[in-house]
């Protein structure tokens, strides 16, 4: 569930393997933490690249595990894994192809550098599941992009294309070629360099003028759009924590907020919608026709039926 290999003599490549979207299931989380610890203790390893197997980087936490305590507790928490990544004394480069969403982007934010393919997209869509980024995203993203850009991404949950992510500073490099190869070459080029200023948890959030007025306005705007949804308001509260609290206190606030949302009826309903929308697309008929094998029949003739309404 997380493949570990050494390339170019000194670079450990950790590849997340959980098709189809490389979701961070308990097995992946166990494999990821083990791989990070192996890379940390392996004297041959001087840098690390984290990638996704067979296309996407990572579609986030495994939504199928939500509400299932045994599953959630059968692997380390994402916050613990991401703290280990960020604290590693060797540079860690995220090689993002396809998409890095939710916990997948939070993993990339815990890395010291982020490479993206030109067609990749990133985002924190947790709000669409009635949640908020619950593994450091609400605290690290504002420290990287500033409050305004981070709040926009977190409250809307929108996907950001690689070009915009590069302009925002979310990606350090964008490539049209093989992202992992480019990330390996870059990782080698930064081996031995200081990492303190690359650790987002160490950074203060860029200052924001009139912070109270800004967040009051943000809350009012979100209240107007959210129509009773709790998650968008909690997103604003979490980002305000990033702007006003030390990192660890902000992380504690994020944890309280996401734990409250996770058990809410709104989040459970959003998860149900997520899976039923996908289930509805996989229809079958009593005659055996299926969504994945049926083919549209060619239309050779058509008729027009008009309704003539006399007005005299
Ligand atoms: C801690 C952290 O802060 C928080 C708490 C989190 O991280 S919460 C999680 C945040 N992440 C998300 O919100 C991303 C949700 N996924 C999507 O937006 C899309 O899936 C996609 C990634 C853009 C791909 O679209 P697609 O059109 O190519 O394929 P698909 O048909 O949609 O999905 C293909 C198959 O993958 C399944 N799937 C997709 N994402 C999944 C996920 N995150 N967990 C589990 N299964 C997932 C989906 O149910 C379907 O299964 P099946 O029907 O085949 O059995």
mmCIF file of C-alpha atoms and ligand atoms in Angstrom, residues 20-21 23 59-64 66 78 99 101-103 106 121 125-126 129 131-135 159 274-275 278 282, ligand 1:
data_model
loop_
_atom_site.group_PDB
_atom_site.id
_atom_site.type_symbol
_atom_site.label_atom_id
_atom_site.label_comp_id
_atom_site.label_asym_id
_atom_site.label_seq_id
_atom_site.Cartn_x
_atom_site.Cartn_y
_atom_site.Cartn_z
ATOM 1 C CA UNK A 20 -8.306 3.958 -8.062
ATOM 2 C CA UNK A 21 -7.497 7.243 -6.274
ATOM 3 C CA UNK A 23 -6.952 7.124 -0.870
ATOM 4 C CA UNK A 59 -7.545 11.601 -3.543
ATOM 5 C CA UNK A 60 -7.428 12.221 0.209
ATOM 6 C CA UNK A 61 -8.461 10.313 3.304
ATOM 7 C CA UNK A 62 -10.419 7.119 2.629
ATOM 8 C CA UNK A 63 -14.000 8.359 2.856
ATOM 9 C CA UNK A 64 -15.200 4.737 3.103
ATOM 10 C CA UNK A 66 -15.407 7.589 7.944
ATOM 11 C CA UNK A 78 -2.722 11.452 9.243
ATOM 12 C CA UNK A 99 -4.679 15.199 -8.416
ATOM 13 C CA UNK A 101 -6.995 16.459 -2.902
ATOM 14 C CA UNK A 102 -7.916 16.740 0.760
ATOM 15 C CA UNK A 103 -5.512 14.677 2.823
ATOM 16 C CA UNK A 106 -2.235 18.044 3.162
ATOM 17 C CA UNK A 121 -4.924 19.753 -9.981
ATOM 18 C CA UNK A 125 -12.636 19.795 -1.070
ATOM 19 C CA UNK A 126 -13.498 18.622 2.451
ATOM 20 C CA UNK A 129 -18.257 16.469 2.489
ATOM 21 C CA UNK A 131 -15.960 18.735 6.832
ATOM 22 C CA UNK A 132 -12.853 20.923 6.858
ATOM 23 C CA UNK A 133 -9.227 19.985 6.160
ATOM 24 C CA UNK A 134 -8.504 17.875 9.256
ATOM 25 C CA UNK A 135 -4.824 16.969 8.873
ATOM 26 C CA UNK A 159 -9.757 22.351 -7.511
ATOM 27 C CA UNK A 274 -20.988 11.279 -2.523
ATOM 28 C CA UNK A 275 -21.315 7.514 -2.790
ATOM 29 C CA UNK A 278 -21.399 7.416 -8.049
ATOM 30 C CA UNK A 282 -23.590 2.393 -12.442
HETATM 31 C C1 LIG B 1 -8.108 14.405 6.450
HETATM 32 C C2 LIG B 1 -8.579 15.231 5.305
HETATM 33 O O1 LIG B 1 -8.507 16.587 5.681
HETATM 34 C C3 LIG B 1 -9.999 14.994 4.936
HETATM 35 C C4 LIG B 1 -10.794 14.425 6.048
HETATM 36 C C5 LIG B 1 -10.106 14.258 3.642
HETATM 37 O O2 LIG B 1 -9.145 13.974 2.979
HETATM 38 S S1 LIG B 1 -11.693 13.898 3.137
HETATM 39 C C6 LIG B 1 -11.487 13.397 1.468
HETATM 40 C C7 LIG B 1 -11.109 14.531 0.580
HETATM 41 N N1 LIG B 1 -11.054 14.080 -0.807
HETATM 42 C C8 LIG B 1 -12.132 14.266 -1.621
HETATM 43 O O3 LIG B 1 -13.121 14.864 -1.262
HETATM 44 C C9 LIG B 1 -12.001 13.726 -3.015
HETATM 45 C C10 LIG B 1 -13.253 12.929 -3.367
HETATM 46 N N2 LIG B 1 -13.118 12.266 -4.654
HETATM 47 C C11 LIG B 1 -13.293 12.981 -5.794
HETATM 48 O O4 LIG B 1 -13.498 14.180 -5.848
HETATM 49 C C12 LIG B 1 -13.189 12.212 -7.072
HETATM 50 O O5 LIG B 1 -13.389 10.837 -6.791
HETATM 51 C C13 LIG B 1 -11.814 12.346 -7.761
HETATM 52 C C14 LIG B 1 -10.714 12.024 -6.789
HETATM 53 C C15 LIG B 1 -11.671 13.776 -8.309
HETATM 54 C C16 LIG B 1 -11.731 11.347 -8.927
HETATM 55 O O6 LIG B 1 -12.874 11.540 -9.748
HETATM 56 P P1 LIG B 1 -13.191 10.448 -10.863
HETATM 57 O O7 LIG B 1 -14.415 10.938 -11.588
HETATM 58 O O8 LIG B 1 -11.962 10.145 -11.634
HETATM 59 O O9 LIG B 1 -13.565 9.105 -10.071
HETATM 60 P P2 LIG B 1 -14.837 8.843 -9.141
HETATM 61 O O10 LIG B 1 -15.870 8.067 -9.912
HETATM 62 O O11 LIG B 1 -15.285 10.097 -8.461
HETATM 63 O O12 LIG B 1 -14.216 7.886 -8.020
HETATM 64 C C17 LIG B 1 -13.674 6.603 -8.444
HETATM 65 C C18 LIG B 1 -13.854 5.671 -7.266
HETATM 66 O O13 LIG B 1 -13.016 6.127 -6.177
HETATM 67 C C19 LIG B 1 -13.814 6.321 -5.010
HETATM 68 N N3 LIG B 1 -13.227 7.442 -4.271
HETATM 69 C C20 LIG B 1 -12.930 8.661 -4.759
HETATM 70 N N4 LIG B 1 -12.375 9.432 -3.795
HETATM 71 C C21 LIG B 1 -12.328 8.648 -2.667
HETATM 72 C C22 LIG B 1 -11.857 8.848 -1.324
HETATM 73 N N5 LIG B 1 -11.295 10.009 -0.947
HETATM 74 N N6 LIG B 1 -11.976 7.839 -0.439
HETATM 75 C C23 LIG B 1 -12.520 6.648 -0.804
HETATM 76 N N7 LIG B 1 -12.979 6.383 -2.070
HETATM 77 C C24 LIG B 1 -12.871 7.387 -2.980
HETATM 78 C C25 LIG B 1 -15.215 6.615 -5.532
HETATM 79 O O14 LIG B 1 -16.166 6.324 -4.532
HETATM 80 C C26 LIG B 1 -15.277 5.657 -6.721
HETATM 81 O O15 LIG B 1 -15.490 4.356 -6.170
HETATM 82 P P3 LIG B 1 -16.357 3.281 -7.020
HETATM 83 O O16 LIG B 1 -17.680 3.970 -7.288
HETATM 84 O O17 LIG B 1 -15.599 3.014 -8.286
HETATM 85 O O18 LIG B 1 -16.470 2.082 -6.124
#
